[in-house]
């Protein structure tokens, strides 16, 4: 799971879906094979370092798609945000990104999960072609779009959160706001 020195893992949404998830669903090898399989629901988010591919403060792994996103100490609640993922060249829809936040009991935490899945239309069109006999039965690999997802988990910093009115503060805004506090400090 370790990358050679000097290499970083910062894939785009399209790269995660096209170069990793589609290959995993098609049972094709991924080169380099750096994203591990992990049953997310056995671990709380702070247990991921050392188990998932970590890059900075983000962890990546394959997991089985499920409706139950419960761990021993909490659960992943939907943020009701689904974003389609399109290819940059043909603008074809290749995946869906869903957002979840981790809850300890009823308390929301700063842990965020982005779950990448393949579009259901690909899965249903494959199933319908197999049912109608048009699908190739001599294929050396099956495509299983419904079972796999890629998860990206990270802890959101307080400075990344939105202000009360829904607008984000830039780093410069935060610096200027902190300078306002200096007016209250008396210097000798």
PDB file of C-alpha atoms in Angstrom:
ATOM      1  CA  UNK A   1       0.000   0.000   0.000  1.00  0.00           C
ATOM      2  CA  UNK A   2       3.023   2.301   0.195  1.00  0.00           C
ATOM      3  CA  UNK A   3       3.977   4.410  -2.791  1.00  0.00           C
ATOM      4  CA  UNK A   4       7.628   4.929  -3.729  1.00  0.00           C
ATOM      5  CA  UNK A   5       9.298   8.083  -2.398  1.00  0.00           C
ATOM      6  CA  UNK A   6       8.248  11.177  -4.306  1.00  0.00           C
ATOM      7  CA  UNK A   7       4.955   9.698  -5.531  1.00  0.00           C
ATOM      8  CA  UNK A   8       1.661  11.105  -4.286  1.00  0.00           C
ATOM      9  CA  UNK A   9      -1.862   9.742  -4.626  1.00  0.00           C
ATOM     10  CA  UNK A  10      -4.194  12.630  -5.488  1.00  0.00           C
ATOM     11  CA  UNK A  11      -6.616  11.164  -8.058  1.00  0.00           C
ATOM     12  CA  UNK A  12      -9.474  13.131  -9.541  1.00  0.00           C
ATOM     13  CA  UNK A  13     -13.027  11.838  -9.167  1.00  0.00           C
ATOM     14  CA  UNK A  14     -12.908  10.668 -12.793  1.00  0.00           C
ATOM     15  CA  UNK A  15      -9.628   8.801 -12.222  1.00  0.00           C
ATOM     16  CA  UNK A  16     -10.989   7.045  -9.131  1.00  0.00           C
ATOM     17  CA  UNK A  17     -14.017   5.817 -11.064  1.00  0.00           C
ATOM     18  CA  UNK A  18     -12.530   5.080 -14.497  1.00  0.00           C
ATOM     19  CA  UNK A  19      -9.055   3.796 -13.630  1.00  0.00           C
ATOM     20  CA  UNK A  20      -9.802   2.053 -10.343  1.00  0.00           C
ATOM     21  CA  UNK A  21     -13.488   1.324  -9.670  1.00  0.00           C
ATOM     22  CA  UNK A  22     -14.477   0.227 -13.190  1.00  0.00           C
ATOM     23  CA  UNK A  23     -11.484  -2.119 -13.309  1.00  0.00           C
ATOM     24  CA  UNK A  24     -12.321  -3.553  -9.871  1.00  0.00           C
ATOM     25  CA  UNK A  25     -15.955  -4.125 -10.891  1.00  0.00           C
ATOM     26  CA  UNK A  26     -14.797  -5.798 -14.110  1.00  0.00           C
ATOM     27  CA  UNK A  27     -12.418  -8.036 -12.130  1.00  0.00           C
ATOM     28  CA  UNK A  28      -9.452  -6.607 -14.030  1.00  0.00           C
ATOM     29  CA  UNK A  29      -6.099  -5.901 -12.343  1.00  0.00           C
ATOM     30  CA  UNK A  30      -5.311  -2.336 -11.317  1.00  0.00           C
ATOM     31  CA  UNK A  31      -1.744  -1.165 -11.839  1.00  0.00           C
ATOM     32  CA  UNK A  32      -0.475  -0.019  -9.486  1.00  0.00           C
ATOM     33  CA  UNK A  33      -2.596  -2.017  -7.041  1.00  0.00           C
ATOM     34  CA  UNK A  34      -2.495   0.513  -4.211  1.00  0.00           C
ATOM     35  CA  UNK A  35      -6.090   0.752  -2.961  1.00  0.00           C
ATOM     36  CA  UNK A  36      -6.856  -2.039  -0.464  1.00  0.00           C
ATOM     37  CA  UNK A  37     -10.158  -3.852   0.090  1.00  0.00           C
ATOM     38  CA  UNK A  38     -11.540  -2.949   3.500  1.00  0.00           C
ATOM     39  CA  UNK A  39     -14.803  -3.615   5.263  1.00  0.00           C
ATOM     40  CA  UNK A  40     -15.425  -0.016   6.270  1.00  0.00           C
ATOM     41  CA  UNK A  41     -18.106  -0.937   8.734  1.00  0.00           C
ATOM     42  CA  UNK A  42     -15.717  -2.825  10.996  1.00  0.00           C
ATOM     43  CA  UNK A  43     -13.737   0.361  11.663  1.00  0.00           C
ATOM     44  CA  UNK A  44     -14.362   3.825  13.015  1.00  0.00           C
ATOM     45  CA  UNK A  45     -12.801   6.546  10.837  1.00  0.00           C
ATOM     46  CA  UNK A  46      -9.929   7.248  13.251  1.00  0.00           C
ATOM     47  CA  UNK A  47      -8.915   3.552  12.974  1.00  0.00           C
ATOM     48  CA  UNK A  48      -8.208   3.794   9.216  1.00  0.00           C
ATOM     49  CA  UNK A  49      -4.529   4.885   9.313  1.00  0.00           C
ATOM     50  CA  UNK A  50      -2.454   1.790   8.578  1.00  0.00           C
ATOM     51  CA  UNK A  51      -5.425  -0.103   7.144  1.00  0.00           C
ATOM     52  CA  UNK A  52      -6.365   2.049   4.134  1.00  0.00           C
ATOM     53  CA  UNK A  53      -4.228   3.869   1.569  1.00  0.00           C
ATOM     54  CA  UNK A  54      -3.371   7.137   3.277  1.00  0.00           C
ATOM     55  CA  UNK A  55      -2.283  10.279   1.479  1.00  0.00           C
ATOM     56  CA  UNK A  56      -2.006  13.282   3.733  1.00  0.00           C
ATOM     57  CA  UNK A  57      -5.123  13.266   5.892  1.00  0.00           C
ATOM     58  CA  UNK A  58      -7.219  11.250   3.399  1.00  0.00           C
ATOM     59  CA  UNK A  59      -7.721   7.494   3.281  1.00  0.00           C
ATOM     60  CA  UNK A  60      -8.832   5.483   0.243  1.00  0.00           C
ATOM     61  CA  UNK A  61     -10.159   1.924   0.049  1.00  0.00           C
ATOM     62  CA  UNK A  62     -12.566  -0.359  -1.782  1.00  0.00           C
ATOM     63  CA  UNK A  63     -15.575  -1.556   0.138  1.00  0.00           C
ATOM     64  CA  UNK A  64     -18.728  -3.500  -0.570  1.00  0.00           C
ATOM     65  CA  UNK A  65     -21.784  -1.370  -1.237  1.00  0.00           C
ATOM     66  CA  UNK A  66     -24.334  -1.625   1.555  1.00  0.00           C
ATOM     67  CA  UNK A  67     -27.272   0.282   2.992  1.00  0.00           C
ATOM     68  CA  UNK A  68     -26.072  -0.300   6.581  1.00  0.00           C
ATOM     69  CA  UNK A  69     -23.177   2.007   7.353  1.00  0.00           C
ATOM     70  CA  UNK A  70     -22.848   1.252  11.070  1.00  0.00           C
ATOM     71  CA  UNK A  71     -19.612   0.769  13.025  1.00  0.00           C
ATOM     72  CA  UNK A  72     -19.123  -0.343  16.621  1.00  0.00           C
ATOM     73  CA  UNK A  73     -19.171   3.276  17.899  1.00  0.00           C
ATOM     74  CA  UNK A  74     -21.354   5.152  15.414  1.00  0.00           C
ATOM     75  CA  UNK A  75     -22.725   5.348  11.906  1.00  0.00           C
ATOM     76  CA  UNK A  76     -22.264   7.133   8.578  1.00  0.00           C
ATOM     77  CA  UNK A  77     -25.295   9.354   7.927  1.00  0.00           C
ATOM     78  CA  UNK A  78     -26.100  10.614   4.455  1.00  0.00           C
ATOM     79  CA  UNK A  79     -25.590  14.311   3.791  1.00  0.00           C
ATOM     80  CA  UNK A  80     -28.156  13.989   0.949  1.00  0.00           C
ATOM     81  CA  UNK A  81     -25.570  15.143  -1.615  1.00  0.00           C
ATOM     82  CA  UNK A  82     -25.172  13.069  -4.783  1.00  0.00           C
ATOM     83  CA  UNK A  83     -22.872  14.413  -7.494  1.00  0.00           C
ATOM     84  CA  UNK A  84     -22.621  12.838 -10.951  1.00  0.00           C
ATOM     85  CA  UNK A  85     -19.095  12.229 -12.248  1.00  0.00           C
ATOM     86  CA  UNK A  86     -18.456  12.828 -15.958  1.00  0.00           C
ATOM     87  CA  UNK A  87     -15.455  12.090 -18.162  1.00  0.00           C
ATOM     88  CA  UNK A  88     -13.510  15.185 -19.105  1.00  0.00           C
ATOM     89  CA  UNK A  89     -13.221  14.141 -22.755  1.00  0.00           C
ATOM     90  CA  UNK A  90     -16.698  12.862 -23.724  1.00  0.00           C
ATOM     91  CA  UNK A  91     -18.749  14.245 -20.815  1.00  0.00           C
ATOM     92  CA  UNK A  92     -20.277  10.775 -20.370  1.00  0.00           C
ATOM     93  CA  UNK A  93     -21.597   9.991 -16.885  1.00  0.00           C
ATOM     94  CA  UNK A  94     -19.274   7.374 -15.384  1.00  0.00           C
ATOM     95  CA  UNK A  95     -20.086   7.479 -11.680  1.00  0.00           C
ATOM     96  CA  UNK A  96     -21.790   9.004  -8.675  1.00  0.00           C
ATOM     97  CA  UNK A  97     -20.213  10.565  -5.584  1.00  0.00           C
ATOM     98  CA  UNK A  98     -22.255  10.493  -2.358  1.00  0.00           C
ATOM     99  CA  UNK A  99     -21.327  12.308   0.851  1.00  0.00           C
ATOM    100  CA  UNK A 100     -21.675  10.952   4.386  1.00  0.00           C
ATOM    101  CA  UNK A 101     -20.752  12.299   7.808  1.00  0.00           C
ATOM    102  CA  UNK A 102     -19.861  10.180  10.828  1.00  0.00           C
ATOM    103  CA  UNK A 103     -22.043  10.311  13.950  1.00  0.00           C
ATOM    104  CA  UNK A 104     -21.138   9.171  17.450  1.00  0.00           C
ATOM    105  CA  UNK A 105     -24.574   8.454  18.834  1.00  0.00           C
ATOM    106  CA  UNK A 106     -26.538  11.579  17.899  1.00  0.00           C
ATOM    107  CA  UNK A 107     -23.456  13.813  17.761  1.00  0.00           C
ATOM    108  CA  UNK A 108     -22.145  14.796  14.337  1.00  0.00           C
ATOM    109  CA  UNK A 109     -18.353  14.608  13.962  1.00  0.00           C
ATOM    110  CA  UNK A 110     -15.955  16.272  11.489  1.00  0.00           C
ATOM    111  CA  UNK A 111     -15.352  12.954   9.660  1.00  0.00           C
ATOM    112  CA  UNK A 112     -16.537  12.960   6.041  1.00  0.00           C
ATOM    113  CA  UNK A 113     -16.778  10.062   3.609  1.00  0.00           C
ATOM    114  CA  UNK A 114     -17.138  10.385  -0.142  1.00  0.00           C
ATOM    115  CA  UNK A 115     -18.476   7.153  -1.612  1.00  0.00           C
ATOM    116  CA  UNK A 116     -17.848   6.622  -5.343  1.00  0.00           C
ATOM    117  CA  UNK A 117     -20.071   4.175  -7.199  1.00  0.00           C
ATOM    118  CA  UNK A 118     -20.739   3.268 -10.789  1.00  0.00           C
ATOM    119  CA  UNK A 119     -24.031   4.453 -12.286  1.00  0.00           C
ATOM    120  CA  UNK A 120     -26.956   2.075 -11.876  1.00  0.00           C
ATOM    121  CA  UNK A 121     -27.791   2.386 -15.580  1.00  0.00           C
ATOM    122  CA  UNK A 122     -24.577   0.500 -16.452  1.00  0.00           C
ATOM    123  CA  UNK A 123     -25.519  -2.235 -14.051  1.00  0.00           C
ATOM    124  CA  UNK A 124     -29.120  -2.555 -15.247  1.00  0.00           C
ATOM    125  CA  UNK A 125     -28.157  -2.486 -18.937  1.00  0.00           C
ATOM    126  CA  UNK A 126     -25.675  -5.320 -18.332  1.00  0.00           C
ATOM    127  CA  UNK A 127     -28.345  -7.326 -16.497  1.00  0.00           C
ATOM    128  CA  UNK A 128     -30.972  -6.721 -19.175  1.00  0.00           C
ATOM    129  CA  UNK A 129     -28.608  -7.788 -21.974  1.00  0.00           C
ATOM    130  CA  UNK A 130     -27.799 -10.994 -20.080  1.00  0.00           C
ATOM    131  CA  UNK A 131     -31.517 -11.703 -19.520  1.00  0.00           C
ATOM    132  CA  UNK A 132     -32.340 -11.239 -23.161  1.00  0.00           C
ATOM    133  CA  UNK A 133     -29.504 -13.509 -24.255  1.00  0.00           C
ATOM    134  CA  UNK A 134     -27.545 -10.747 -25.983  1.00  0.00           C
ATOM    135  CA  UNK A 135     -24.740 -10.787 -23.412  1.00  0.00           C
ATOM    136  CA  UNK A 136     -21.594 -12.765 -24.040  1.00  0.00           C
ATOM    137  CA  UNK A 137     -21.535 -15.889 -21.883  1.00  0.00           C
ATOM    138  CA  UNK A 138     -17.997 -16.795 -22.892  1.00  0.00           C
ATOM    139  CA  UNK A 139     -16.570 -13.623 -21.411  1.00  0.00           C
ATOM    140  CA  UNK A 140     -13.435 -14.194 -19.345  1.00  0.00           C
ATOM    141  CA  UNK A 141     -14.597 -11.712 -16.694  1.00  0.00           C
ATOM    142  CA  UNK A 142     -17.906 -10.515 -15.328  1.00  0.00           C
ATOM    143  CA  UNK A 143     -18.796  -6.929 -14.615  1.00  0.00           C
ATOM    144  CA  UNK A 144     -20.259  -6.459 -11.153  1.00  0.00           C
ATOM    145  CA  UNK A 145     -21.219  -2.798 -10.920  1.00  0.00           C
ATOM    146  CA  UNK A 146     -23.492  -3.162  -7.922  1.00  0.00           C
ATOM    147  CA  UNK A 147     -21.161  -4.481  -5.232  1.00  0.00           C
ATOM    148  CA  UNK A 148     -18.073  -2.266  -5.131  1.00  0.00           C
ATOM    149  CA  UNK A 149     -17.479   1.351  -4.118  1.00  0.00           C
ATOM    150  CA  UNK A 150     -14.364   3.412  -3.482  1.00  0.00           C
ATOM    151  CA  UNK A 151     -14.400   5.434  -0.294  1.00  0.00           C
ATOM    152  CA  UNK A 152     -12.374   8.542   0.483  1.00  0.00           C
ATOM    153  CA  UNK A 153     -12.470   9.396   4.201  1.00  0.00           C
ATOM    154  CA  UNK A 154     -11.048  12.528   5.791  1.00  0.00           C
ATOM    155  CA  UNK A 155     -11.488  14.697   8.858  1.00  0.00           C
ATOM    156  CA  UNK A 156     -12.710  18.156   7.950  1.00  0.00           C
ATOM    157  CA  UNK A 157     -10.802  20.970   9.677  1.00  0.00           C
ATOM    158  CA  UNK A 158     -12.750  23.704  11.404  1.00  0.00           C
ATOM    159  CA  UNK A 159     -11.226  26.247   9.007  1.00  0.00           C
ATOM    160  CA  UNK A 160     -12.731  24.310   6.065  1.00  0.00           C
ATOM    161  CA  UNK A 161     -16.250  24.592   7.445  1.00  0.00           C
ATOM    162  CA  UNK A 162     -18.673  27.139   6.108  1.00  0.00           C
ATOM    163  CA  UNK A 163     -19.524  30.304   7.960  1.00  0.00           C
ATOM    164  CA  UNK A 164     -23.014  30.637   9.487  1.00  0.00           C
ATOM    165  CA  UNK A 165     -24.388  32.416   6.418  1.00  0.00           C
ATOM    166  CA  UNK A 166     -23.232  29.584   4.100  1.00  0.00           C
ATOM    167  CA  UNK A 167     -20.220  31.390   2.639  1.00  0.00           C
ATOM    168  CA  UNK A 168     -16.754  29.959   2.969  1.00  0.00           C
ATOM    169  CA  UNK A 169     -13.903  31.988   4.374  1.00  0.00           C
ATOM    170  CA  UNK A 170     -10.667  31.987   2.439  1.00  0.00           C
ATOM    171  CA  UNK A 171      -7.359  31.718   4.258  1.00  0.00           C
ATOM    172  CA  UNK A 172      -6.806  35.438   3.643  1.00  0.00           C
ATOM    173  CA  UNK A 173     -10.204  36.261   5.148  1.00  0.00           C
ATOM    174  CA  UNK A 174      -9.261  34.304   8.250  1.00  0.00           C
ATOM    175  CA  UNK A 175      -5.954  36.191   8.534  1.00  0.00           C
ATOM    176  CA  UNK A 176      -7.713  39.556   8.244  1.00  0.00           C
ATOM    177  CA  UNK A 177     -10.294  38.523  10.836  1.00  0.00           C
ATOM    178  CA  UNK A 178      -7.512  37.500  13.220  1.00  0.00           C
ATOM    179  CA  UNK A 179      -5.862  40.931  12.697  1.00  0.00           C
ATOM    180  CA  UNK A 180      -9.068  42.554  13.935  1.00  0.00           C
ATOM    181  CA  UNK A 181      -8.470  40.797  17.247  1.00  0.00           C
ATOM    182  CA  UNK A 182      -5.096  42.568  17.550  1.00  0.00           C
ATOM    183  CA  UNK A 183      -6.897  45.906  18.038  1.00  0.00           C
ATOM    184  CA  UNK A 184      -8.073  44.604  21.411  1.00  0.00           C
ATOM    185  CA  UNK A 185      -4.525  43.791  22.506  1.00  0.00           C
ATOM    186  CA  UNK A 186      -2.544  46.668  23.986  1.00  0.00           C
ATOM    187  CA  UNK A 187       1.119  46.704  23.078  1.00  0.00           C
ATOM    188  CA  UNK A 188       3.737  48.329  25.352  1.00  0.00           C
TER     189      UNK A 188
END
